[in-house]
Amino acid sequence: MPSIAEREAAVFMRTGVRVPINLVRGEGTRVWDEDGKEYLDFLAGIATVSLGHSSPVVVDALTQQARTLIHVSNIFYSVPQIDLAELLVEQSGMSQAFFCNSGAEANEGCIKLARKWARQQRDEAYEIVVADGGFHGRTLTTITASGTPKYAEPFAPLPEGFVHVPYNDIEALREAVTSRTAAVMLEPLQGEGGVNVPDDGYLPAVRRLCDERNVALILDEVQTGMGRCGRMFAFQRAGITPDIMSLAKGLGGGVPVAAFLTNDRCAAFEPGDHGTTFGGQPLATAVALAVARYMVDEDLPAQVEAKGARFMDRLHSLEDRHAAVSGVRGQGLLVALELSSDIAADVVAACRERGLLANNVRPNAVRFVPPLTVSEAELDQAVEIVEQALAAVAG
Ligand SMILES: *Cc1c(COP(=O)(O)O)cnc(C)c1O
């Protein structure tokens, strides 16, 4: 019998590098591979499985809605969709929501909306100012908006109208925003780019700049939103609100569903401006509604804040015992361990051997994004495994 790797090599496009394990089952923070080996999953489907694997909240909503009505299209009304829009609007302070299927698609919607709005302000306004090291998805437009040129360059020609500036540099932003600028688009904390936390004053200063120059502020909360950073939305830590925002990863607890929201100021879409076949279907929105309600009812963001603080404390303590560790950064349960040399891939592999899944977002940074329902015992166990891995890799 050919292995899964051999079968993949024959028929599957190799767009990324696989970790050589075949996961077949999950429950809570744990997953099991085909040989029955157990792992603590601190990657959680890339920060998507927010309530843990096969959470009863997700499974019950999914099965109940699947038996009732799966899909009707946006030609008809749908109750779960409007319930979810009401909840997200209430939680975020925005005024309208639209649902789609992925983070990239949500960001495309944000960009279209900002451009439509900006053209109503100033005829020449279409540029979107974005940050180096940012990540907004893999469509042609979102790779252009992202801050990693190697993701984009092979696919030229790329859409026009994106201006890159260094992240966390308000002076650079001040210079880049002109009368041609439609919007500034940023992550409140850069996830894929390395778990880069901006200075406390940065986002408030960006908000003020956008107000002064009458440009839209788009926040990409695809990774940071839905409790991940110890608030329902990461912008709430900074005490600001965006004009337009996107959500995806944690929104459906592992089921694909995404959203973008706007305030009244930028609500420029009219019938005919945007659409999607699958987006906002009863099945996906019923699941997201159950996940979001659970988060609100249990005050999960506050739990994430407390658990994240404890986890980061424990990781910090590794600094005293291991010269290979140079720092810890993050918010809530979006955390990176910073290493003093480029050994992150080896540390990740050593963790995996010892039953902990994580990934390296930089050659010298390991990211941890466990389910938000992770227990304190599991967090402690993960730190122990990281310590053993460090000892094995760096001595
Ligand atoms: C993952 C991610 C995206 C892309 O989401 P997809 O669902 O893969 O399209 C966009 N923005 C941020 C901040 C992300 O972390």
mmCIF file of C-alpha atoms and ligand atoms in Angstrom:
data_model
loop_
_atom_site.group_PDB
_atom_site.id
_atom_site.type_symbol
_atom_site.label_atom_id
_atom_site.label_comp_id
_atom_site.label_asym_id
_atom_site.label_seq_id
_atom_site.Cartn_x
_atom_site.Cartn_y
_atom_site.Cartn_z
ATOM 1 C CA MET A 1 0.000 0.000 0.000
ATOM 2 C CA PRO A 2 1.440 3.404 -0.930
ATOM 3 C CA SER A 3 1.847 5.841 1.967
ATOM 4 C CA ILE A 4 -0.184 9.047 2.228
ATOM 5 C CA ALA A 5 2.986 10.940 1.223
ATOM 6 C CA GLU A 6 3.345 8.884 -1.947
ATOM 7 C CA ARG A 7 -0.326 9.287 -2.812
ATOM 8 C CA GLU A 8 -0.042 13.044 -2.226
ATOM 9 C CA ALA A 9 3.034 13.326 -4.440
ATOM 10 C CA ALA A 10 1.065 11.739 -7.299
ATOM 11 C CA VAL A 11 -2.068 13.905 -7.245
ATOM 12 C CA PHE A 12 -1.811 16.936 -4.962
ATOM 13 C CA MET A 13 -0.343 20.346 -5.806
ATOM 14 C CA ARG A 14 2.685 20.973 -3.678
ATOM 15 C CA THR A 15 2.078 24.529 -2.592
ATOM 16 C CA GLY A 16 3.606 24.107 0.837
ATOM 17 C CA VAL A 17 5.761 21.824 2.916
ATOM 18 C CA ARG A 18 3.985 19.129 4.934
ATOM 19 C CA VAL A 19 4.877 18.116 8.432
ATOM 20 C CA PRO A 20 5.227 14.317 8.133
ATOM 21 C CA ILE A 21 2.346 13.300 10.357
ATOM 22 C CA ASN A 22 -1.143 12.201 9.433
ATOM 23 C CA LEU A 23 -3.669 13.431 11.992
ATOM 24 C CA VAL A 24 -6.846 11.391 12.159
ATOM 25 C CA ARG A 25 -8.707 12.474 15.303
ATOM 26 C CA GLY A 26 -8.982 15.374 17.730
ATOM 27 C CA GLU A 27 -10.618 16.193 21.051
ATOM 28 C CA GLY A 28 -10.171 19.432 22.970
ATOM 29 C CA THR A 29 -6.512 20.487 22.859
ATOM 30 C CA ARG A 30 -5.360 17.025 21.759
ATOM 31 C CA VAL A 31 -4.985 15.334 18.361
ATOM 32 C CA TRP A 32 -3.888 11.819 17.434
ATOM 33 C CA ASP A 33 -2.004 10.584 14.384
ATOM 34 C CA GLU A 34 -2.613 7.374 12.421
ATOM 35 C CA ASP A 35 -0.270 5.454 14.760
ATOM 36 C CA GLY A 36 -2.213 6.572 17.825
ATOM 37 C CA LYS A 37 0.464 9.017 18.981
ATOM 38 C CA GLU A 38 -1.029 11.882 20.983
ATOM 39 C CA TYR A 39 -0.107 15.544 20.563
ATOM 40 C CA LEU A 40 -0.998 18.739 22.385
ATOM 41 C CA ASP A 41 -2.146 20.925 19.520
ATOM 42 C CA PHE A 42 -0.750 24.442 19.991
ATOM 43 C CA LEU A 43 -1.224 25.193 16.302
ATOM 44 C CA ALA A 44 -4.988 24.466 16.401
ATOM 45 C CA GLY A 45 -5.538 24.452 12.651
ATOM 46 C CA ILE A 46 -3.602 27.748 12.432
ATOM 47 C CA ALA A 47 -5.532 29.487 15.203
ATOM 48 C CA THR A 48 -8.913 28.363 13.877
ATOM 49 C CA VAL A 49 -10.050 25.630 16.267
ATOM 50 C CA SER A 50 -10.896 28.193 18.909
ATOM 51 C CA LEU A 51 -13.065 26.011 21.162
ATOM 52 C CA GLY A 52 -10.911 22.899 20.761
ATOM 53 C CA HIS A 53 -11.193 19.914 18.444
ATOM 54 C CA SER A 54 -14.683 18.484 17.985
ATOM 55 C CA SER A 55 -16.091 20.899 20.550
ATOM 56 C CA PRO A 56 -19.679 19.915 21.398
ATOM 57 C CA VAL A 57 -20.609 23.565 20.765
ATOM 58 C CA VAL A 58 -19.462 23.237 17.149
ATOM 59 C CA VAL A 59 -20.598 19.652 16.575
ATOM 60 C CA ASP A 60 -24.110 20.287 17.958
ATOM 61 C CA ALA A 61 -24.630 23.467 15.929
ATOM 62 C CA LEU A 62 -23.250 21.796 12.815
ATOM 63 C CA THR A 63 -25.360 18.662 13.025
ATOM 64 C CA GLN A 64 -28.542 20.440 14.065
ATOM 65 C CA GLN A 65 -28.265 23.016 11.267
ATOM 66 C CA ALA A 66 -27.227 20.359 8.730
ATOM 67 C CA ARG A 67 -30.455 18.500 9.444
ATOM 68 C CA THR A 68 -32.471 21.714 9.107
ATOM 69 C CA LEU A 69 -31.066 23.715 6.175
ATOM 70 C CA ILE A 70 -27.517 23.843 4.802
ATOM 71 C CA HIS A 71 -27.531 26.380 2.005
ATOM 72 C CA VAL A 72 -29.949 28.724 0.260
ATOM 73 C CA SER A 73 -27.752 31.554 -1.199
ATOM 74 C CA ASN A 74 -27.992 35.252 -0.448
ATOM 75 C CA ILE A 75 -30.988 35.567 -2.731
ATOM 76 C CA PHE A 76 -33.075 34.615 0.322
ATOM 77 C CA TYR A 77 -33.178 35.688 3.954
ATOM 78 C CA SER A 78 -31.473 33.447 6.482
ATOM 79 C CA VAL A 79 -31.988 33.645 10.234
ATOM 80 C CA PRO A 80 -28.567 32.341 11.462
ATOM 81 C CA GLN A 81 -26.836 34.884 9.194
ATOM 82 C CA ILE A 82 -28.737 37.837 10.661
ATOM 83 C CA ASP A 83 -28.394 36.487 14.223
ATOM 84 C CA LEU A 84 -24.619 36.339 13.711
ATOM 85 C CA ALA A 85 -24.509 39.813 12.157
ATOM 86 C CA GLU A 86 -26.417 41.223 15.151
ATOM 87 C CA LEU A 87 -24.060 39.581 17.622
ATOM 88 C CA LEU A 88 -20.872 40.722 15.842
ATOM 89 C CA VAL A 89 -22.197 44.260 15.381
ATOM 90 C CA GLU A 90 -23.089 44.429 19.066
ATOM 91 C CA GLN A 91 -19.722 43.055 20.203
ATOM 92 C CA SER A 92 -17.605 45.217 17.900
ATOM 93 C CA GLY A 93 -19.431 48.537 17.846
ATOM 94 C CA MET A 94 -19.492 48.387 14.040
ATOM 95 C CA SER A 95 -22.776 48.756 12.136
ATOM 96 C CA GLN A 96 -22.970 46.186 9.345
ATOM 97 C CA ALA A 97 -21.521 42.739 8.607
ATOM 98 C CA PHE A 98 -21.069 40.656 5.461
ATOM 99 C CA PHE A 99 -20.114 36.979 5.436
ATOM 100 C CA CYS A 100 -17.774 35.073 3.161
ATOM 101 C CA ASN A 101 -15.542 32.003 3.282
ATOM 102 C CA SER A 102 -11.915 32.878 3.998
ATOM 103 C CA GLY A 103 -9.663 35.558 5.408
ATOM 104 C CA ALA A 104 -8.387 36.537 1.982
ATOM 105 C CA GLU A 105 -11.919 36.901 0.667
ATOM 106 C CA ALA A 106 -12.895 39.035 3.667
ATOM 107 C CA ASN A 107 -9.899 41.304 3.062
ATOM 108 C CA GLU A 108 -10.776 41.614 -0.631
ATOM 109 C CA GLY A 109 -14.198 42.814 0.513
ATOM 110 C CA CYS A 110 -12.617 45.328 2.916
ATOM 111 C CA ILE A 111 -10.447 46.726 0.114
ATOM 112 C CA LYS A 112 -13.367 47.022 -2.328
ATOM 113 C CA LEU A 113 -15.489 48.749 0.303
ATOM 114 C CA ALA A 114 -12.712 51.192 1.272
ATOM 115 C CA ARG A 115 -12.072 52.090 -2.364
ATOM 116 C CA LYS A 116 -15.756 52.674 -3.085
ATOM 117 C CA TRP A 117 -16.056 54.871 0.010
ATOM 118 C CA ALA A 118 -12.821 56.776 -0.661
ATOM 119 C CA ARG A 119 -13.760 57.642 -4.249
ATOM 120 C CA GLN A 120 -16.846 59.350 -2.802
ATOM 121 C CA GLN A 121 -14.535 61.484 -0.626
ATOM 122 C CA ARG A 122 -11.836 62.347 -3.204
ATOM 123 C CA ASP A 123 -11.833 61.340 -6.827
ATOM 124 C CA GLU A 124 -8.151 60.365 -6.829
ATOM 125 C CA ALA A 125 -8.241 58.233 -3.683
ATOM 126 C CA TYR A 126 -7.603 54.538 -4.299
ATOM 127 C CA GLU A 127 -4.283 53.638 -2.645
ATOM 128 C CA ILE A 128 -4.159 51.302 0.328
ATOM 129 C CA VAL A 129 -1.208 51.778 2.673
ATOM 130 C CA VAL A 130 -0.079 48.451 4.151
ATOM 131 C CA ALA A 131 2.773 47.209 6.340
ATOM 132 C CA ASP A 132 5.948 45.279 5.652
ATOM 133 C CA GLY A 133 5.710 41.858 7.263
ATOM 134 C CA GLY A 134 1.916 41.925 7.110
ATOM 135 C CA PHE A 135 -0.173 38.990 5.937
ATOM 136 C CA HIS A 136 -3.609 39.360 4.374
ATOM 137 C CA GLY A 137 -4.090 36.184 2.317
ATOM 138 C CA ARG A 138 -3.102 34.485 -0.941
ATOM 139 C CA THR A 139 -5.326 35.934 -3.666
ATOM 140 C CA LEU A 140 -3.612 38.226 -6.175
ATOM 141 C CA THR A 141 -4.764 41.345 -4.360
ATOM 142 C CA THR A 142 -4.050 40.104 -0.858
ATOM 143 C CA ILE A 143 -0.540 38.843 -1.707
ATOM 144 C CA THR A 144 0.093 42.328 -3.061
ATOM 145 C CA ALA A 145 -1.214 43.841 0.164
ATOM 146 C CA SER A 146 0.870 41.424 2.243
ATOM 147 C CA GLY A 147 4.384 42.406 3.178
ATOM 148 C CA THR A 148 6.311 39.400 1.879
ATOM 149 C CA PRO A 149 7.425 40.156 -1.717
ATOM 150 C CA LYS A 150 8.392 36.537 -2.470
ATOM 151 C CA TYR A 151 4.727 35.469 -2.143
ATOM 152 C CA ALA A 152 3.753 37.998 -4.800
ATOM 153 C CA GLU A 153 6.551 38.487 -7.304
ATOM 154 C CA PRO A 154 6.163 35.212 -9.282
ATOM 155 C CA PHE A 155 2.552 36.165 -10.045
ATOM 156 C CA ALA A 156 3.050 39.577 -11.615
ATOM 157 C CA PRO A 157 1.433 41.664 -12.971
ATOM 158 C CA LEU A 158 -0.064 42.516 -9.596
ATOM 159 C CA PRO A 159 -2.961 44.872 -8.821
ATOM 160 C CA GLU A 160 -1.948 48.504 -8.489
ATOM 161 C CA GLY A 161 -2.438 50.845 -5.610
ATOM 162 C CA PHE A 162 -0.638 49.310 -2.626
ATOM 163 C CA VAL A 163 2.000 51.281 -0.733
ATOM 164 C CA HIS A 164 4.169 49.511 1.849
ATOM 165 C CA VAL A 165 5.572 51.094 4.990
ATOM 166 C CA PRO A 166 7.442 49.615 7.978
ATOM 167 C CA TYR A 167 5.073 48.312 10.685
ATOM 168 C CA ASN A 168 4.911 50.151 13.999
ATOM 169 C CA ASP A 169 6.393 53.322 12.464
ATOM 170 C CA ILE A 170 3.886 56.175 12.656
ATOM 171 C CA GLU A 171 6.234 58.671 10.950
ATOM 172 C CA ALA A 172 6.560 56.424 7.901
ATOM 173 C CA LEU A 173 2.772 56.133 7.779
ATOM 174 C CA ARG A 174 2.338 59.894 8.094
ATOM 175 C CA GLU A 175 4.528 60.353 5.021
ATOM 176 C CA ALA A 176 2.857 57.598 3.006
ATOM 177 C CA VAL A 177 -0.730 58.835 3.492
ATOM 178 C CA THR A 178 -1.570 61.365 0.753
ATOM 179 C CA SER A 179 -4.682 62.640 -1.009
ATOM 180 C CA ARG A 180 -4.520 59.433 -3.093
ATOM 181 C CA THR A 181 -4.875 57.245 0.000
ATOM 182 C CA ALA A 182 -8.181 55.430 0.419
ATOM 183 C CA ALA A 183 -7.272 53.414 3.501
ATOM 184 C CA VAL A 184 -4.605 52.211 5.856
ATOM 185 C CA MET A 185 -4.814 48.421 6.290
ATOM 186 C CA LEU A 186 -3.005 46.728 9.177
ATOM 187 C CA GLU A 187 -3.102 43.796 11.540
ATOM 188 C CA PRO A 188 -3.456 44.982 15.160
ATOM 189 C CA LEU A 189 -0.652 42.498 15.880
ATOM 190 C CA GLN A 190 1.173 40.822 12.988
ATOM 191 C CA GLY A 191 0.551 37.078 13.246
ATOM 192 C CA GLU A 192 2.154 35.241 10.328
ATOM 193 C CA GLY A 193 4.868 37.891 10.108
ATOM 194 C CA GLY A 194 6.272 36.832 13.468
ATOM 195 C CA VAL A 195 3.780 37.750 16.236
ATOM 196 C CA ASN A 196 4.929 41.374 16.102
ATOM 197 C CA VAL A 197 3.250 43.452 18.813
ATOM 198 C CA PRO A 198 3.210 47.189 18.074
ATOM 199 C CA ASP A 199 4.039 49.844 20.689
ATOM 200 C CA ASP A 200 1.079 50.898 22.864
ATOM 201 C CA GLY A 201 0.711 54.267 21.171
ATOM 202 C CA TYR A 202 0.865 53.027 17.596
ATOM 203 C CA LEU A 203 -2.730 52.011 16.845
ATOM 204 C CA PRO A 204 -4.232 55.113 18.560
ATOM 205 C CA ALA A 205 -1.841 57.279 16.511
ATOM 206 C CA VAL A 206 -2.866 55.450 13.322
ATOM 207 C CA ARG A 207 -6.524 56.042 14.212
ATOM 208 C CA ARG A 208 -5.904 59.796 14.711
ATOM 209 C CA LEU A 209 -3.963 60.029 11.437
ATOM 210 C CA CYS A 210 -6.776 58.316 9.513
ATOM 211 C CA ASP A 211 -9.306 60.750 11.041
ATOM 212 C CA GLU A 212 -7.176 63.819 10.264
ATOM 213 C CA ARG A 213 -6.645 62.818 6.630
ATOM 214 C CA ASN A 214 -10.128 61.373 6.078
ATOM 215 C CA VAL A 215 -8.940 57.900 5.097
ATOM 216 C CA ALA A 216 -10.447 54.601 6.239
ATOM 217 C CA LEU A 217 -8.742 52.414 8.842
ATOM 218 C CA ILE A 218 -9.050 48.737 7.943
ATOM 219 C CA LEU A 219 -7.965 46.296 10.640
ATOM 220 C CA ASP A 220 -7.323 42.715 9.598
ATOM 221 C CA GLU A 221 -8.501 40.777 12.667
ATOM 222 C CA VAL A 222 -8.510 37.446 10.815
ATOM 223 C CA GLN A 223 -6.010 35.965 13.284
ATOM 224 C CA THR A 224 -6.299 38.332 16.259
ATOM 225 C CA GLY A 225 -10.098 38.522 16.468
ATOM 226 C CA MET A 226 -12.667 36.353 18.277
ATOM 227 C CA GLY A 227 -10.985 36.225 21.668
ATOM 228 C CA ARG A 228 -7.509 35.228 20.529
ATOM 229 C CA CYS A 229 -5.743 38.282 21.987
ATOM 230 C CA GLY A 230 -7.590 38.388 25.310
ATOM 231 C CA ARG A 231 -10.355 40.691 24.076
ATOM 232 C CA MET A 232 -13.138 39.809 21.652
ATOM 233 C CA PHE A 233 -11.206 41.942 19.118
ATOM 234 C CA ALA A 234 -7.566 42.991 19.463
ATOM 235 C CA PHE A 235 -8.399 46.631 18.663
ATOM 236 C CA GLN A 236 -10.260 46.793 21.983
ATOM 237 C CA ARG A 237 -6.889 46.544 23.755
ATOM 238 C CA ALA A 238 -5.787 49.723 22.008
ATOM 239 C CA GLY A 239 -9.016 51.576 22.868
ATOM 240 C CA ILE A 240 -9.832 52.366 19.235
ATOM 241 C CA THR A 241 -12.289 51.133 16.636
ATOM 242 C CA PRO A 242 -11.524 50.613 12.959
ATOM 243 C CA ASP A 243 -13.795 51.777 10.139
ATOM 244 C CA ILE A 244 -13.688 48.385 8.451
ATOM 245 C CA MET A 245 -12.494 45.034 9.798
ATOM 246 C CA SER A 246 -12.125 41.426 8.707
ATOM 247 C CA LEU A 247 -12.573 38.204 10.694
ATOM 248 C CA ALA A 248 -12.023 34.577 9.780
ATOM 249 C CA LYS A 249 -9.715 32.085 11.487
ATOM 250 C CA GLY A 250 -11.326 31.567 14.897
ATOM 251 C CA LEU A 251 -14.818 32.652 13.847
ATOM 252 C CA GLY A 252 -16.192 29.206 13.017
ATOM 253 C CA GLY A 253 -14.250 27.143 15.549
ATOM 254 C CA GLY A 254 -12.608 25.291 12.633
ATOM 255 C CA VAL A 255 -15.482 25.485 10.153
ATOM 256 C CA PRO A 256 -14.726 27.819 7.220
ATOM 257 C CA VAL A 257 -16.542 31.119 7.661
ATOM 258 C CA ALA A 258 -15.304 34.706 7.455
ATOM 259 C CA ALA A 259 -16.737 38.186 7.779
ATOM 260 C CA PHE A 260 -16.067 41.821 7.222
ATOM 261 C CA LEU A 261 -17.746 44.651 9.068
ATOM 262 C CA THR A 262 -18.005 48.393 8.604
ATOM 263 C CA ASN A 263 -19.104 51.378 10.653
ATOM 264 C CA ASP A 264 -21.704 53.849 9.334
ATOM 265 C CA ARG A 265 -19.030 56.165 7.977
ATOM 266 C CA CYS A 266 -17.711 53.663 5.416
ATOM 267 C CA ALA A 267 -20.925 51.769 4.657
ATOM 268 C CA ALA A 268 -20.689 52.547 0.940
ATOM 269 C CA PHE A 269 -21.935 49.306 -0.638
ATOM 270 C CA GLU A 270 -25.189 49.351 -2.550
ATOM 271 C CA PRO A 271 -27.072 46.435 -4.117
ATOM 272 C CA GLY A 272 -24.931 44.957 -6.893
ATOM 273 C CA ASP A 273 -21.561 45.995 -5.437
ATOM 274 C CA HIS A 274 -20.517 42.684 -3.897
ATOM 275 C CA GLY A 275 -21.611 39.089 -3.559
ATOM 276 C CA THR A 276 -20.818 35.457 -2.818
ATOM 277 C CA THR A 277 -22.540 32.142 -3.454
ATOM 278 C CA PHE A 278 -21.562 30.243 -0.320
ATOM 279 C CA GLY A 279 -20.753 33.113 2.005
ATOM 280 C CA GLY A 280 -23.064 33.508 4.987
ATOM 281 C CA GLN A 281 -24.891 30.220 4.400
ATOM 282 C CA PRO A 282 -27.073 28.876 7.230
ATOM 283 C CA LEU A 283 -24.663 26.018 8.056
ATOM 284 C CA ALA A 284 -21.519 28.111 8.497
ATOM 285 C CA THR A 285 -23.224 31.039 10.208
ATOM 286 C CA ALA A 286 -25.138 28.783 12.623
ATOM 287 C CA VAL A 287 -21.810 27.323 13.740
ATOM 288 C CA ALA A 288 -20.141 30.748 14.029
ATOM 289 C CA LEU A 289 -23.153 32.001 15.981
ATOM 290 C CA ALA A 290 -22.863 29.119 18.466
ATOM 291 C CA VAL A 291 -19.106 29.710 18.813
ATOM 292 C CA ALA A 292 -19.514 33.469 19.311
ATOM 293 C CA ARG A 293 -22.366 33.029 21.801
ATOM 294 C CA TYR A 294 -20.266 30.593 23.795
ATOM 295 C CA MET A 295 -17.408 33.107 23.850
ATOM 296 C CA VAL A 296 -19.705 35.861 25.116
ATOM 297 C CA ASP A 297 -21.576 33.689 27.644
ATOM 298 C CA GLU A 298 -18.379 32.239 29.144
ATOM 299 C CA ASP A 299 -16.462 35.531 28.878
ATOM 300 C CA LEU A 300 -13.817 33.523 27.055
ATOM 301 C CA PRO A 301 -11.688 36.575 26.142
ATOM 302 C CA ALA A 302 -11.092 37.283 29.865
ATOM 303 C CA GLN A 303 -10.108 33.645 30.398
ATOM 304 C CA VAL A 304 -7.742 33.900 27.430
ATOM 305 C CA GLU A 305 -6.155 37.001 28.938
ATOM 306 C CA ALA A 306 -5.494 35.213 32.252
ATOM 307 C CA LYS A 307 -4.285 31.989 30.659
ATOM 308 C CA GLY A 308 -2.100 33.875 28.187
ATOM 309 C CA ALA A 309 -0.458 35.882 30.978
ATOM 310 C CA ARG A 310 0.354 32.688 32.887
ATOM 311 C CA PHE A 311 1.655 30.945 29.757
ATOM 312 C CA MET A 312 3.867 33.898 28.819
ATOM 313 C CA ASP A 313 5.184 34.060 32.413
ATOM 314 C CA ARG A 314 6.185 30.407 32.290
ATOM 315 C CA LEU A 315 7.818 30.842 28.894
ATOM 316 C CA HIS A 316 9.684 33.910 30.208
ATOM 317 C CA SER A 317 11.105 31.784 33.011
ATOM 318 C CA LEU A 318 12.812 29.649 30.327
ATOM 319 C CA GLU A 319 14.972 32.678 29.571
ATOM 320 C CA ASP A 320 16.730 32.268 32.921
ATOM 321 C CA ARG A 321 17.614 28.644 32.244
ATOM 322 C CA HIS A 322 18.231 28.598 28.483
ATOM 323 C CA ALA A 323 20.587 30.961 26.651
ATOM 324 C CA ALA A 324 18.804 29.950 23.422
ATOM 325 C CA VAL A 325 15.681 31.871 24.539
ATOM 326 C CA SER A 326 15.837 35.627 24.086
ATOM 327 C CA GLY A 327 12.250 36.682 24.756
ATOM 328 C CA VAL A 328 8.515 36.100 24.631
ATOM 329 C CA ARG A 329 5.993 38.247 22.779
ATOM 330 C CA GLY A 330 2.283 38.164 22.141
ATOM 331 C CA GLN A 331 -1.166 39.004 23.437
ATOM 332 C CA GLY A 332 -3.603 36.556 25.006
ATOM 333 C CA LEU A 333 -3.032 33.149 23.423
ATOM 334 C CA LEU A 334 -1.208 34.406 20.329
ATOM 335 C CA VAL A 335 2.314 33.963 21.597
ATOM 336 C CA ALA A 336 5.815 33.581 20.193
ATOM 337 C CA LEU A 337 8.963 32.330 21.859
ATOM 338 C CA GLU A 338 11.899 34.335 20.580
ATOM 339 C CA LEU A 339 15.182 32.470 20.143
ATOM 340 C CA SER A 340 18.657 33.945 20.095
ATOM 341 C CA SER A 341 19.557 32.074 16.878
ATOM 342 C CA ASP A 342 17.792 30.547 13.877
ATOM 343 C CA ILE A 343 16.892 27.227 15.514
ATOM 344 C CA ALA A 344 13.106 27.591 15.541
ATOM 345 C CA ALA A 345 12.531 24.809 12.979
ATOM 346 C CA ASP A 346 14.640 22.408 15.074
ATOM 347 C CA VAL A 347 12.821 23.400 18.264
ATOM 348 C CA VAL A 348 9.458 22.847 16.535
ATOM 349 C CA ALA A 349 10.582 19.392 15.335
ATOM 350 C CA ALA A 350 11.876 18.482 18.810
ATOM 351 C CA CYS A 351 8.559 19.604 20.331
ATOM 352 C CA ARG A 352 6.674 17.471 17.821
ATOM 353 C CA GLU A 353 8.719 14.373 18.701
ATOM 354 C CA ARG A 354 7.755 15.015 22.332
ATOM 355 C CA GLY A 355 4.058 15.440 21.561
ATOM 356 C CA LEU A 356 3.568 19.185 21.091
ATOM 357 C CA LEU A 357 2.511 20.817 17.816
ATOM 358 C CA ALA A 358 3.496 24.428 17.096
ATOM 359 C CA ASN A 359 5.113 26.194 14.154
ATOM 360 C CA ASN A 360 7.872 28.659 13.464
ATOM 361 C CA VAL A 361 6.723 31.996 12.044
ATOM 362 C CA ARG A 362 10.322 33.128 11.699
ATOM 363 C CA PRO A 363 13.645 31.294 11.677
ATOM 364 C CA ASN A 364 14.067 32.445 15.276
ATOM 365 C CA ALA A 365 10.464 32.479 16.531
ATOM 366 C CA VAL A 366 8.101 29.642 17.492
ATOM 367 C CA ARG A 367 4.391 30.505 17.561
ATOM 368 C CA PHE A 368 1.843 29.021 19.965
ATOM 369 C CA VAL A 369 -1.887 29.401 19.244
ATOM 370 C CA PRO A 370 -3.658 26.706 21.289
ATOM 371 C CA PRO A 371 -7.447 26.418 21.393
ATOM 372 C CA LEU A 372 -8.813 29.227 23.593
ATOM 373 C CA THR A 373 -10.299 26.519 25.818
ATOM 374 C CA VAL A 374 -6.840 25.090 26.655
ATOM 375 C CA SER A 375 -6.456 24.191 30.354
ATOM 376 C CA GLU A 376 -3.777 25.535 32.676
ATOM 377 C CA ALA A 377 -2.430 22.000 33.074
ATOM 378 C CA GLU A 378 -2.081 21.717 29.288
ATOM 379 C CA LEU A 379 -0.293 25.070 29.126
ATOM 380 C CA ASP A 380 2.132 23.912 31.830
ATOM 381 C CA GLN A 381 2.670 20.611 30.050
ATOM 382 C CA ALA A 382 3.465 22.468 26.823
ATOM 383 C CA VAL A 383 6.070 24.615 28.584
ATOM 384 C CA GLU A 384 7.691 21.463 29.977
ATOM 385 C CA ILE A 385 7.889 19.972 26.493
ATOM 386 C CA VAL A 386 9.347 23.217 25.105
ATOM 387 C CA GLU A 387 11.980 23.109 27.840
ATOM 388 C CA GLN A 388 12.916 19.512 26.983
ATOM 389 C CA ALA A 389 13.040 20.416 23.281
ATOM 390 C CA LEU A 390 15.332 23.381 23.996
ATOM 391 C CA ALA A 391 17.626 21.149 26.028
ATOM 392 C CA ALA A 392 17.759 18.625 23.181
ATOM 393 C CA VAL A 393 18.370 21.212 20.449
ATOM 394 C CA ALA A 394 20.522 23.824 22.175
ATOM 395 C CA GLY A 395 21.917 21.896 25.158
HETATM 396 C C1 LIG B 1 -4.593 33.638 7.872
HETATM 397 C C2 LIG B 1 -4.716 35.089 7.622
HETATM 398 C C3 LIG B 1 -5.322 35.593 6.454
HETATM 399 C C4 LIG B 1 -5.766 34.696 5.324
HETATM 400 O O1 LIG B 1 -6.820 33.895 5.670
HETATM 401 P P1 LIG B 1 -7.277 32.700 4.677
HETATM 402 O O2 LIG B 1 -8.493 32.146 5.325
HETATM 403 O O3 LIG B 1 -6.124 31.752 4.616
HETATM 404 O O4 LIG B 1 -7.547 33.322 3.364
HETATM 405 C C5 LIG B 1 -5.469 36.956 6.342
HETATM 406 N N1 LIG B 1 -5.053 37.792 7.301
HETATM 407 C C6 LIG B 1 -4.461 37.348 8.432
HETATM 408 C C7 LIG B 1 -4.045 38.328 9.467
HETATM 409 C C8 LIG B 1 -4.263 35.993 8.617
HETATM 410 O O5 LIG B 1 -3.639 35.551 9.723
#
